[in-house]
XYZ file of C-alpha atoms in Angstrom:
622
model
C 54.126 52.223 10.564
C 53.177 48.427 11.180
C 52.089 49.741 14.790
C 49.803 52.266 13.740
C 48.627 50.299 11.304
C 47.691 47.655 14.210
C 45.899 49.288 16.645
C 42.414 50.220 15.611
C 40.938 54.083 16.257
C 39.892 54.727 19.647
C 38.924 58.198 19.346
C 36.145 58.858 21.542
C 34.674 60.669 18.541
C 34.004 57.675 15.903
C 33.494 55.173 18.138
C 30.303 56.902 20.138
C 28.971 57.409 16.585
C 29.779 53.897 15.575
C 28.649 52.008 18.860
C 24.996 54.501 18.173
C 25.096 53.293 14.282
C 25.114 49.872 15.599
C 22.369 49.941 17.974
C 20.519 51.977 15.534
C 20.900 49.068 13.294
C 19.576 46.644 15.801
C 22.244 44.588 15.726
C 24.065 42.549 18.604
C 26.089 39.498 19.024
C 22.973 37.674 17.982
C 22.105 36.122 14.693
C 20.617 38.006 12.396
C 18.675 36.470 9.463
C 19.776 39.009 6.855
C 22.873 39.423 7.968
C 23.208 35.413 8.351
C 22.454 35.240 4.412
C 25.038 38.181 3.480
C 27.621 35.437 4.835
C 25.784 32.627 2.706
C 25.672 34.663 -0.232
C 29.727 35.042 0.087
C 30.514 31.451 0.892
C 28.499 30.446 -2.464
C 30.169 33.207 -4.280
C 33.758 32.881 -3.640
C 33.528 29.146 -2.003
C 35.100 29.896 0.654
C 34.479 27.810 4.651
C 34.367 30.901 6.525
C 31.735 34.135 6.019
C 31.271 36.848 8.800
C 29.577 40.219 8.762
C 31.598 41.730 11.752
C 30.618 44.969 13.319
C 33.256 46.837 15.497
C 32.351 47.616 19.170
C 34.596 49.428 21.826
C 36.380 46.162 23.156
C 34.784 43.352 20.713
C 33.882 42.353 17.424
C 30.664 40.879 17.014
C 29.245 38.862 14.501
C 25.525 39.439 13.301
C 26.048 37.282 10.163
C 28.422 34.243 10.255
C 28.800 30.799 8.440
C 31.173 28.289 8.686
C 33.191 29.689 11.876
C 33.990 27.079 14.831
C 33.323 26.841 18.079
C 33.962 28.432 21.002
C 33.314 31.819 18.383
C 30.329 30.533 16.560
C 28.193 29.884 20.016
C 29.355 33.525 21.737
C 29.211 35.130 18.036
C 31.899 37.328 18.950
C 35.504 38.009 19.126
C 38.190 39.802 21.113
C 39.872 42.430 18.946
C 42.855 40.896 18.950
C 41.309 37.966 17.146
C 39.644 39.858 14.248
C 41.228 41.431 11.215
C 38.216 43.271 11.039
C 39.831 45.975 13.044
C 42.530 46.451 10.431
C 39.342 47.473 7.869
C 38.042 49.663 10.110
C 41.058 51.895 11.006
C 42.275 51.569 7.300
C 38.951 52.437 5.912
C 40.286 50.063 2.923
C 39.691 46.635 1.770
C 42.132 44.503 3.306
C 43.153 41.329 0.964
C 45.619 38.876 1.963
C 46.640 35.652 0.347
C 48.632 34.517 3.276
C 48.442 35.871 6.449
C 51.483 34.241 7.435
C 53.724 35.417 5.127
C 52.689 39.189 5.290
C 54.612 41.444 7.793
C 51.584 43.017 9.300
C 49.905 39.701 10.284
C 51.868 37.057 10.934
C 52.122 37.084 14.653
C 48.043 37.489 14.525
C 46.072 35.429 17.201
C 43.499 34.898 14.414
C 46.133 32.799 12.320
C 46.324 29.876 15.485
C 42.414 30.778 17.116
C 40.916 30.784 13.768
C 43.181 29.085 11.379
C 43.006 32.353 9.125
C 45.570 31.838 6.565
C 43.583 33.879 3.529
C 41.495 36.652 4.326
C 39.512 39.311 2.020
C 37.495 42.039 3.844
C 35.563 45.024 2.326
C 34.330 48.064 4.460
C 30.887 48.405 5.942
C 29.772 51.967 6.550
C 27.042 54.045 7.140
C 25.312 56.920 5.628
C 27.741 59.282 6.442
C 30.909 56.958 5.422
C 31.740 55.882 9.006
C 33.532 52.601 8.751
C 31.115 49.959 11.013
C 33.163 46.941 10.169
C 33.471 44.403 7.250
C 32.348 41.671 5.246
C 34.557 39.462 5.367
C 35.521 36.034 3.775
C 38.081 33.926 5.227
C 40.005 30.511 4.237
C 41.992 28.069 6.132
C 44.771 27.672 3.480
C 46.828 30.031 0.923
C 44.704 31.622 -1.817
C 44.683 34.344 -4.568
C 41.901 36.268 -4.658
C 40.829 37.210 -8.421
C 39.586 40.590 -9.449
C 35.837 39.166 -10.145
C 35.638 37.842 -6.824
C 36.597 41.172 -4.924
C 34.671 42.570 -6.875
C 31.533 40.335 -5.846
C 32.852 40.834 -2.055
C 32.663 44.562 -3.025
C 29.301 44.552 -4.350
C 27.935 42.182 -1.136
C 29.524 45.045 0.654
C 27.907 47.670 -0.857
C 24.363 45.834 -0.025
C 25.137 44.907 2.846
C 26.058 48.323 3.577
C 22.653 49.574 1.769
C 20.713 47.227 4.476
C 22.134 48.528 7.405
C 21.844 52.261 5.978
C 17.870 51.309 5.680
C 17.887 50.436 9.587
C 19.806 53.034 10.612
C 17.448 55.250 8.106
C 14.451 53.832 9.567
C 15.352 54.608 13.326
C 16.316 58.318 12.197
C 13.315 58.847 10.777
C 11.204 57.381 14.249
C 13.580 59.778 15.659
C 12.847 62.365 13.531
C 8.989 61.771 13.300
C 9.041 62.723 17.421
C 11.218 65.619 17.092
C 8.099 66.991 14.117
C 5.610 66.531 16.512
C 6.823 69.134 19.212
C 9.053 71.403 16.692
C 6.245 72.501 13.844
C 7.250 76.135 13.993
C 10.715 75.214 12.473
C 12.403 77.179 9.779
C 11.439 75.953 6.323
C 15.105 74.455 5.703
C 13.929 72.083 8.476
C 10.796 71.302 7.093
C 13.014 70.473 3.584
C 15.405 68.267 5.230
C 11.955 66.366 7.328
C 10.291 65.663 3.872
C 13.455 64.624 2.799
C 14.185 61.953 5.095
C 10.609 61.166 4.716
C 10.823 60.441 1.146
C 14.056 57.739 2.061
C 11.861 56.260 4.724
C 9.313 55.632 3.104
C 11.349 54.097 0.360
C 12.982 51.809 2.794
C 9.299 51.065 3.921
C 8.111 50.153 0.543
C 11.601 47.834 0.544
C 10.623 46.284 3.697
C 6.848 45.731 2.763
C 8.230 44.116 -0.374
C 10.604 41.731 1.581
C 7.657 41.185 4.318
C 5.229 40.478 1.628
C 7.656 37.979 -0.709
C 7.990 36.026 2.481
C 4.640 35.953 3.415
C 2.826 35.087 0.361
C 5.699 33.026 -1.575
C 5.359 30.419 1.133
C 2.147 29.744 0.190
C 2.804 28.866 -3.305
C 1.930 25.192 -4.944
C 3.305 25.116 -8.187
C 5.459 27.522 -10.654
C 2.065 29.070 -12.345
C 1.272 30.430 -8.710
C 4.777 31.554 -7.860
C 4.500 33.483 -11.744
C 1.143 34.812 -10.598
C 1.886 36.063 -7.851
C 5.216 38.514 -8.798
C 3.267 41.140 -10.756
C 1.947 42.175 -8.037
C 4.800 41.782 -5.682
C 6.786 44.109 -7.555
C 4.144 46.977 -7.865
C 5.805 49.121 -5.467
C 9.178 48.824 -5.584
C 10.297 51.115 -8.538
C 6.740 50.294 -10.412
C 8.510 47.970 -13.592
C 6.600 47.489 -16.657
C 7.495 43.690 -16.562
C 8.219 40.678 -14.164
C 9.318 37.623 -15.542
C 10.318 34.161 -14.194
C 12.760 32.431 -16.258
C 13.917 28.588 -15.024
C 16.731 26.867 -16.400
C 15.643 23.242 -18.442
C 18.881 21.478 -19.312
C 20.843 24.269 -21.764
C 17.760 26.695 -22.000
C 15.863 29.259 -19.955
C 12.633 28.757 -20.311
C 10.208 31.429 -19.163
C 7.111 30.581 -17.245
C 4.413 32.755 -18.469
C 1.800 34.495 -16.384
C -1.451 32.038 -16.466
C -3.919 34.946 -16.244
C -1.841 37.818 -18.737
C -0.698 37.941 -22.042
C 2.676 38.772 -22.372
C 4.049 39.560 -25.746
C 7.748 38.379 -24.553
C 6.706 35.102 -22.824
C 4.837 34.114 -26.518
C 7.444 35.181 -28.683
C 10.424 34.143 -27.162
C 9.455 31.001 -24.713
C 13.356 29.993 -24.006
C 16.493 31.120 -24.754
C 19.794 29.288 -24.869
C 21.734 29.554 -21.908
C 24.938 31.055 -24.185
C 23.077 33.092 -25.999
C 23.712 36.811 -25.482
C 21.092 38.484 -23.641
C 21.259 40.110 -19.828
C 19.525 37.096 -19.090
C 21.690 34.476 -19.890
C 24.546 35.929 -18.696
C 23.514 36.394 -15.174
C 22.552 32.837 -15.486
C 25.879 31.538 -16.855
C 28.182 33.972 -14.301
C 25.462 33.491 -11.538
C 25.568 37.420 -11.074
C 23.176 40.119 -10.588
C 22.924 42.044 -14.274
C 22.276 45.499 -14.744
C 21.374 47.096 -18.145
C 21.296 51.137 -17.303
C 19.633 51.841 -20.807
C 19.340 50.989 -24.572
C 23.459 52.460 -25.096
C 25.006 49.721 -22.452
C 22.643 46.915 -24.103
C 23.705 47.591 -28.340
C 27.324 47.693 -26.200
C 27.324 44.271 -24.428
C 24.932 42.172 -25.811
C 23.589 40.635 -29.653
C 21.659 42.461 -32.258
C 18.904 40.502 -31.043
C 18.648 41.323 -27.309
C 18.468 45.019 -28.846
C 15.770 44.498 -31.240
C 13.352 42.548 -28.482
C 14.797 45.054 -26.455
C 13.213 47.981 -29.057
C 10.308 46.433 -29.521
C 9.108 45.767 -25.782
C 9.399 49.271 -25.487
C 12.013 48.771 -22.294
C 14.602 51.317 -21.364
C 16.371 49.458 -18.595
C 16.596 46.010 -17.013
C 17.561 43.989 -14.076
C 18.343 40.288 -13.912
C 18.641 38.708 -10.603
C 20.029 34.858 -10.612
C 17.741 32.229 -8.556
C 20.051 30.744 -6.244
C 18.222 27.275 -5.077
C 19.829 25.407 -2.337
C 21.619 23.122 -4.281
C 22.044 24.708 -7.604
C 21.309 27.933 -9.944
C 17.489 27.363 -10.658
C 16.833 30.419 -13.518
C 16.753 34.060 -13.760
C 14.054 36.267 -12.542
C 13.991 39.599 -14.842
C 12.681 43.473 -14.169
C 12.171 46.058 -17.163
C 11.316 49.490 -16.942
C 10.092 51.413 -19.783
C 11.298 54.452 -18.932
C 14.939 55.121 -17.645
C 15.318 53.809 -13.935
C 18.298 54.295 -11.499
C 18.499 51.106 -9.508
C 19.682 52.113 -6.303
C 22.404 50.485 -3.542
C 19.292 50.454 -1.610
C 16.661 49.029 -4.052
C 19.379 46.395 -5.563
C 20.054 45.331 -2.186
C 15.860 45.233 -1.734
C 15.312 43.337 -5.081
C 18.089 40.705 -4.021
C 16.970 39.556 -0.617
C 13.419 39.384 -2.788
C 14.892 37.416 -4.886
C 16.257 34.847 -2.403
C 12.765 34.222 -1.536
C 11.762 33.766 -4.998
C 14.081 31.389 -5.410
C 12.737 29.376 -2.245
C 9.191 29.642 -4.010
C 10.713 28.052 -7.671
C 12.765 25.379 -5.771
C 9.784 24.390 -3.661
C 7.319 24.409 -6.785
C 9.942 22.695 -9.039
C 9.888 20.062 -6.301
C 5.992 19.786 -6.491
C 5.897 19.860 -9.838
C 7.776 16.692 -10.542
C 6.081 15.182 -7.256
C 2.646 15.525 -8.791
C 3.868 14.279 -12.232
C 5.501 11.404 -10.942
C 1.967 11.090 -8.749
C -0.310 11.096 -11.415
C 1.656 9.472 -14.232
C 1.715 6.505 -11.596
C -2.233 6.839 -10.942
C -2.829 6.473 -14.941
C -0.296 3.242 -14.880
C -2.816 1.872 -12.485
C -5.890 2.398 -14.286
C -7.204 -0.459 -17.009
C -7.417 -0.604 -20.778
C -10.966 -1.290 -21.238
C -11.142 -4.574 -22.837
C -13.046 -4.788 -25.754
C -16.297 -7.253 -25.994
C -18.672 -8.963 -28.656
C -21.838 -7.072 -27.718
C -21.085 -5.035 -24.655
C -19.879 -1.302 -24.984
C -18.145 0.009 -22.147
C -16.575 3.716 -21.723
C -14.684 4.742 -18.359
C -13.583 8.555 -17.100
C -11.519 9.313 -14.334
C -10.638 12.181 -12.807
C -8.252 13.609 -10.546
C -8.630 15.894 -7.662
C -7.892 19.799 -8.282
C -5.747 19.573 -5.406
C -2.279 18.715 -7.247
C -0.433 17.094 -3.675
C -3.180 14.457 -3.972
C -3.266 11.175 -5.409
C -6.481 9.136 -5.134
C -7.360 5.906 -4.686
C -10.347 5.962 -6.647
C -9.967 3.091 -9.571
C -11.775 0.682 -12.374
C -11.208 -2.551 -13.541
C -12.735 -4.966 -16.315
C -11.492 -7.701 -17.822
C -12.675 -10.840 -19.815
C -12.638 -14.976 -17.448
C -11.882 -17.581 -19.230
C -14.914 -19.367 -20.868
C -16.927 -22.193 -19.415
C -15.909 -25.797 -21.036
C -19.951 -25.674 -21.340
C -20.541 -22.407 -22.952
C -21.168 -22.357 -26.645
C -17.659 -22.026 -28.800
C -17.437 -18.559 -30.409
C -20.338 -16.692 -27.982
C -19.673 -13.491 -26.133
C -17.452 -14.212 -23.521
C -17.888 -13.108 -19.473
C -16.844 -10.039 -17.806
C -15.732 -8.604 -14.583
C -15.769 -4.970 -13.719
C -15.073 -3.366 -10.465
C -15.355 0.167 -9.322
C -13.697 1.027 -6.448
C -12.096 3.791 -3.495
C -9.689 3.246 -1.164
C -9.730 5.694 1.352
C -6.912 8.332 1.584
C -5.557 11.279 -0.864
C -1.630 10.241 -0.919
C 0.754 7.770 -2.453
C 0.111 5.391 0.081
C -3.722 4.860 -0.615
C -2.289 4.783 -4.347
C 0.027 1.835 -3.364
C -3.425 0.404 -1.410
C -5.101 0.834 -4.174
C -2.792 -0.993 -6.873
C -2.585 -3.727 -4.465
C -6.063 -4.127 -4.085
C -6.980 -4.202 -7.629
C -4.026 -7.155 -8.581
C -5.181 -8.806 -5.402
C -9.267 -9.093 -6.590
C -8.275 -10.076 -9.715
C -6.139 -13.189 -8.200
C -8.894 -14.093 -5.744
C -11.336 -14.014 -8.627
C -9.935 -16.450 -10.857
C -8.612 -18.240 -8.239
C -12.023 -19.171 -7.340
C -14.459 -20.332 -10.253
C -17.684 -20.153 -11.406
C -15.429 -16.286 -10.565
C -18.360 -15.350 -7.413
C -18.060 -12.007 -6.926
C -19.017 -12.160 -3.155
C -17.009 -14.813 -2.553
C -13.714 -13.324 -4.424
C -13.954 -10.000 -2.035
C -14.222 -12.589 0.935
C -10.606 -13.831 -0.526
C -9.695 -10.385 -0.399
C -10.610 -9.695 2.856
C -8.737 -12.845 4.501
C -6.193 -12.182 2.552
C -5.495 -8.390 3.625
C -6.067 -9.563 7.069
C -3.323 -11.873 6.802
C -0.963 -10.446 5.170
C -1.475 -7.619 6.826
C -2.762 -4.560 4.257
C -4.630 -2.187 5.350
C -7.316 -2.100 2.693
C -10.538 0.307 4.263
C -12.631 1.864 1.513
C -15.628 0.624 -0.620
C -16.159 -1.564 -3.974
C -18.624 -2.691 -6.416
C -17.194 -6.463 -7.992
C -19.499 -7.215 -10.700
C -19.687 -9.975 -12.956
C -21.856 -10.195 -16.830
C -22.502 -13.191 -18.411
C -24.394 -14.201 -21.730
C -27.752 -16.003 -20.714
C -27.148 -19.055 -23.560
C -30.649 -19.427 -24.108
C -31.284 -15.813 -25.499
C -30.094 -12.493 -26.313
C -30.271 -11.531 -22.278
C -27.180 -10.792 -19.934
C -27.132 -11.742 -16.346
C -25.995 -9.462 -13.833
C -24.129 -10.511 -10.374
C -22.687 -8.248 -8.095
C -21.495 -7.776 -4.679
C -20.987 -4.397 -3.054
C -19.385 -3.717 0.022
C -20.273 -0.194 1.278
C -20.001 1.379 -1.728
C -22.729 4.091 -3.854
C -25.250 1.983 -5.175
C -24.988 1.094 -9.151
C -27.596 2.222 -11.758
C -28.873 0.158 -14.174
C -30.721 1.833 -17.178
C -33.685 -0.435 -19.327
C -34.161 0.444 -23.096
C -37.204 1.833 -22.190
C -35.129 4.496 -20.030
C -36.310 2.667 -16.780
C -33.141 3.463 -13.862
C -32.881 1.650 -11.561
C -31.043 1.696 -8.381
C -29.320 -1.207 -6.996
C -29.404 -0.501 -3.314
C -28.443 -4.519 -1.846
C -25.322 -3.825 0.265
C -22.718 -5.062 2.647
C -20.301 -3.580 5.023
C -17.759 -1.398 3.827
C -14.009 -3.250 3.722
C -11.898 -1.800 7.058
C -9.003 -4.078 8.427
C -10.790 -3.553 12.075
C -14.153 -5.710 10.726
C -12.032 -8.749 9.838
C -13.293 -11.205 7.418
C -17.210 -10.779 6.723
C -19.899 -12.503 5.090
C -20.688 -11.343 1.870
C -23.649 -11.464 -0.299
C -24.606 -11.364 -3.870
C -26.892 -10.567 -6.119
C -28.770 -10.968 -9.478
C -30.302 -8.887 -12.572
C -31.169 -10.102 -15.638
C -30.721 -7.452 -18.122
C -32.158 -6.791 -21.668
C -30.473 -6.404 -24.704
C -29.477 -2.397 -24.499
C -29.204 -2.425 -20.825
C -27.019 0.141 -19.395
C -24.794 -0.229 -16.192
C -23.615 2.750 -14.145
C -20.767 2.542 -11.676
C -19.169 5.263 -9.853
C -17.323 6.871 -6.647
C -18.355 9.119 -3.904
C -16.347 11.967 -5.464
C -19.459 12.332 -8.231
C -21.744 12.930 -5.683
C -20.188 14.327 -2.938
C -19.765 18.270 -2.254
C -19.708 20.589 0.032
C -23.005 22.097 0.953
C -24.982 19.466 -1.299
C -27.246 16.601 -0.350
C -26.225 13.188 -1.586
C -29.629 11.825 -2.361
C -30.213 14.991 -4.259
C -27.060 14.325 -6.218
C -28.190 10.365 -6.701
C -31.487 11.810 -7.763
C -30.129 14.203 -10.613
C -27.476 11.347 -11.981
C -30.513 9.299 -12.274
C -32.566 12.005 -14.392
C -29.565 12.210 -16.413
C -28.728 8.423 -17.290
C -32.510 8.143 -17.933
C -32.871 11.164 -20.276
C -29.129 10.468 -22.139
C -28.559 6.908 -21.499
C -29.375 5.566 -24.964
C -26.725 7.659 -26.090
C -23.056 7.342 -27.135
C -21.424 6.044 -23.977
C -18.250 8.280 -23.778
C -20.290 11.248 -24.346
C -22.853 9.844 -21.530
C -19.673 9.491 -19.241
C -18.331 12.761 -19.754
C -22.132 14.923 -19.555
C -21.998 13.022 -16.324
C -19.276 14.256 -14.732
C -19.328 17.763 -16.268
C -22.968 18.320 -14.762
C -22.436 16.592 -11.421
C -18.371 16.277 -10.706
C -17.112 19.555 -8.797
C -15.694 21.614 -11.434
C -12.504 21.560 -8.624
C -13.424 18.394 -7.025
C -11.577 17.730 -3.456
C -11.678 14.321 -4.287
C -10.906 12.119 -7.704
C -14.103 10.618 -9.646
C -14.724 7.499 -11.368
C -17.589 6.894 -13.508
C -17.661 3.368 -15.492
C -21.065 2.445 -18.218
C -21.515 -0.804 -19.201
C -23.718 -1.575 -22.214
C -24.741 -4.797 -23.545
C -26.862 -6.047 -26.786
């Protein structure tokens, strides 16, 4: 009995069909990628070392999917027969499950136990269409172990998909086959023409499958961020069994939360935002047993699952659902969810389908969970950096910035203003000086960011380092002082200093720009000016430069306008024109309220998805 039981089937019958099957498949002793992710998918399932998808040829085993297996096997990716228990699945036709290879009497003398180190071993059938036994999927382990019901039953169900997927190839090269034989055979008899649309129909099933599979890989790479990866899924899944609703749910500490479709209005994703991970919907539990879920229809639901699941069940309107888990690298990342409204058989085939899909999902929702805290930690830095205006006896002063529309960048756009210490010959209890800076380090990442901070604490220190606080002469500091240490500060910068005139209600005005947009400066009588005196931009390759300043006296309800390239820059669009229309504006709204003036500003001239962050910075004094 243990003999037959050794030697595999070598009728000339089963094999032919079996070697055919395989080639059909398109399968060799190469890797395969879905065949590759079977054995992943039983690894992470029933934590094992050792995953192989082994298909049976006339004097070899070879190995299309495979994890975990050493070398000389894993380069070659196949094995003699006499070192694969696969063989013992295929002449069996049964699972084969064995805690300990070396204590059972039909395995113990095994090559595989010493070539391998297979000590446990838990294989389920692979077959075809017609129930011809291919080979197995098969997880192995290098010391005793009991395998539970649940897990062979999740071997049995990666079995049946993995199965399901290599029925679809086969499928797909029958129906090429079959395509050629209806183009030379149209006078057939009409049970051939039944049998042609029939395969037809499962072709073009396994079509829409693929184009499902082709298209989640295609367009879920592209995705930024977890609204586009939710935007994208409705019509992913149009298709593919046509389901009423798609949803994306991602696990948040002990909840699900669902991420609802930016463009749609889902009554589900506003009523019930999150659900506890324990609480009793299909949902949840393929979350907490990290298991596909399937809910047939309204019967298996009141069954399994709370009062509650029913009644949002009831009054979606759904009939029967599908919950995939989201498998991330590293850990379960959420749930994605399908509902019919009308009773729908999920197929080997279509199950198989929806959970490759989801594997790419899950790619998308680990990648966009990834930018997602990226850009938050990005932009909560960039508003760390920027100033609390100070505030001033007789000067008004309102700042806006605003990021770029593109989320992976971080400007290094920035504003500064801040009081000097007073004179020991300036009047006791006048308005006291100020400095204020607009500035742009060039670059769009966390590096011109850290420039940027740098840059700003640094032209501080050189300015009151260096009274009467010269403007021209603290950027020289600054310069020197990035060539030094070394930083490489290139960009542009207005350093401005205000200061009471003592002698009357007027302000003076001294400033030193280096490259940078030229400032505006508004009159009461709504007189703009622009203040075009300018040096070379700052760049680590000019070195140290001479820089120049200069002066404005300015009225009582004079109005300064600073700025960055972003406000004025677009594509397609003229920069003077731009200069010309924020200078119609500050003279026609400048007498205004200065956050609203800030704000009209950039809503009229910023990009309403601007490529690059904007700064805009009004000074009033009186």
């Amino acid at each position: 009995m243990a003999e037959q039981i050794r030697k595999p089937r070598t009728e000339t019958g089963p094999d032919a069909a079996r070697q055919q099957a395989v080639r059909r498949a398109g399968l060799s002793s190469a890797p395969d990628t879905d065949m590759d992710r079977f054995a992943r998918l039983v690894t992470r399932l029933l934590r094992v070392p050792v995953a192989l998808v082994s298909l049976m040829e006339r004097d070899r085993v070879i190995l299309p999917g495979m994890t975990g297996l050493p070398e000389p096997w894993a380069g070659g990716r196949a094995l003699p027969l006499s070192h694969s228990l696969c063989r013992y699945v295929v002449a069996s036709g049964q699972p084969l499950i064995v805690p300990d290879a070396r204590a059972d009497d039909r395995l113990h003398t095994d090559p595989a136990i010493a070539a391998l180190g297979v000590i446990a071993y838990a294989g389920m059938p692979l077959t075809d269409a017609d129930g011809l036994v291919l080979g197995s999927l098969c997880a192995l382990a290098h010391k005793p172990r009991t395998w539970t019901d649940g897990e062979q039953g999740d071997l049995a169900d990666l079995a049946a998909a993995c199965s399901a997927e290599l029925r679809l190839r086969i499928l797909s090269a029958q129906r090429r086959s079959t395509q050629k034989v209806l183009e030379t055979a149209r006078a057939a008899a009409e049970q051939a023409r039944s049998d042609a649309e029939r395969l037809g129909h499962a072709a073009q099933a396994g079509l829409d499958h693929a184009e499902l599979l082709l298209r989640a890989s295609e367009e879920l790479a592209q995705t930024s961020g977890l609204e586009d990866v939710r935007r994208r899924l409705r019509d992913l899944f149009s298709g593919v069994g046509k389901p009423a609703y798609v949803g994306l749910m991602v696990a948040d500490k002990q909840e699900l939360c669902r991420i609802p479709h930016p463009d749609i209005a889902y009554a589900m994703e506003h009523e019930i935002p999150s659900l506890p991970t324990d609480a009793a919907f299909p949902s949840t539990r393929a979350f907490r047993e990290g298991r596909t879920v399937f809910v047939a229809d309204r019967q298996a639901l009141v069954a399994d699952y709370s009062p509650e699941a029913v009644a949002v069940f009831d009054r979606m309107g759904f009939s029967t659902e599908l919950c995939l888990p989201l498998w991330g690298s590293r850990t379960l990342l959420g749930v994605l969810t399908i509902c019919w409204t009308k009773p729908h058989e999920v197929s080997i085939t279509e199950r198989a389908t929806l959970t490759a899909a989801s594997g790419y999902i899950a790619q998308a929702v680990e990648r966009a969970l990834y930018l997602d805290e990226r850009i938050s930690v990005a932009r909560q830095l960039q508003e760390a950096m920027l100033t609390d205006l100070p505030l001033a006896d007789h000067v008004e002063i309102s700042a806006l910035y605003q990021p770029s529309a593109n989320d992976n960048m971080i400007g290094g756009d920035w504003y500064d203003a801040y009081h000097l210490p007073s004179a020991p010959s300036a009047p006791s209890g006048g308005p006291a000086s100020l400095m204020i800076t607009v500035g742009d380090i060039t670059g769009h990442d966390m590096h011109a960011a850290t420039v940027m901070g740098q840059v700003r604490s640094m032209l501080r220190q050189a300015t009151l380092d260096h009274p009467p606080y010269s403007p021209a002469t603290a950027v020289s500091a600054l310069e020197a002082a990035c060539s030094v240490l070394p930083i490489e500060a290139g960009g542009t910068l207005v350093h401005a200093r205000l200061d009471p005139v003592h002698n009357g209600p007027r302000w003076s005005l001294t400033w030193s720009n280096a490259g940078h947009p030229p400032p505006l400066l508004r009159t009461p009588d709504a007189h703009v000016a622009l203040l075009t005196e300018h040096d070379i931009l700052l760049h680590q390759d000019f070195g140290p430069s001479h820089r120049t300043e200069h002066r404005r006296t300015l009225p009582p309800g004079s109005t300064l306008l600073l700025y960055t390239d972003g406000l004025i820059e677009r594509p397609g669009h003229d920069i003077d024109t731009a200069i010309a229309e924020l200078v119609a504006l500050l003279a026609r709204h400048g007498g205004g309220s200065l956050p609203h003036l800030v704000r009209r500003i950039s809503k009229r001239l910023a990009d309403p998805h601007p490529g690059d962050d904007v700064v805009v910075l009004a000074v009033r004094v009186s």
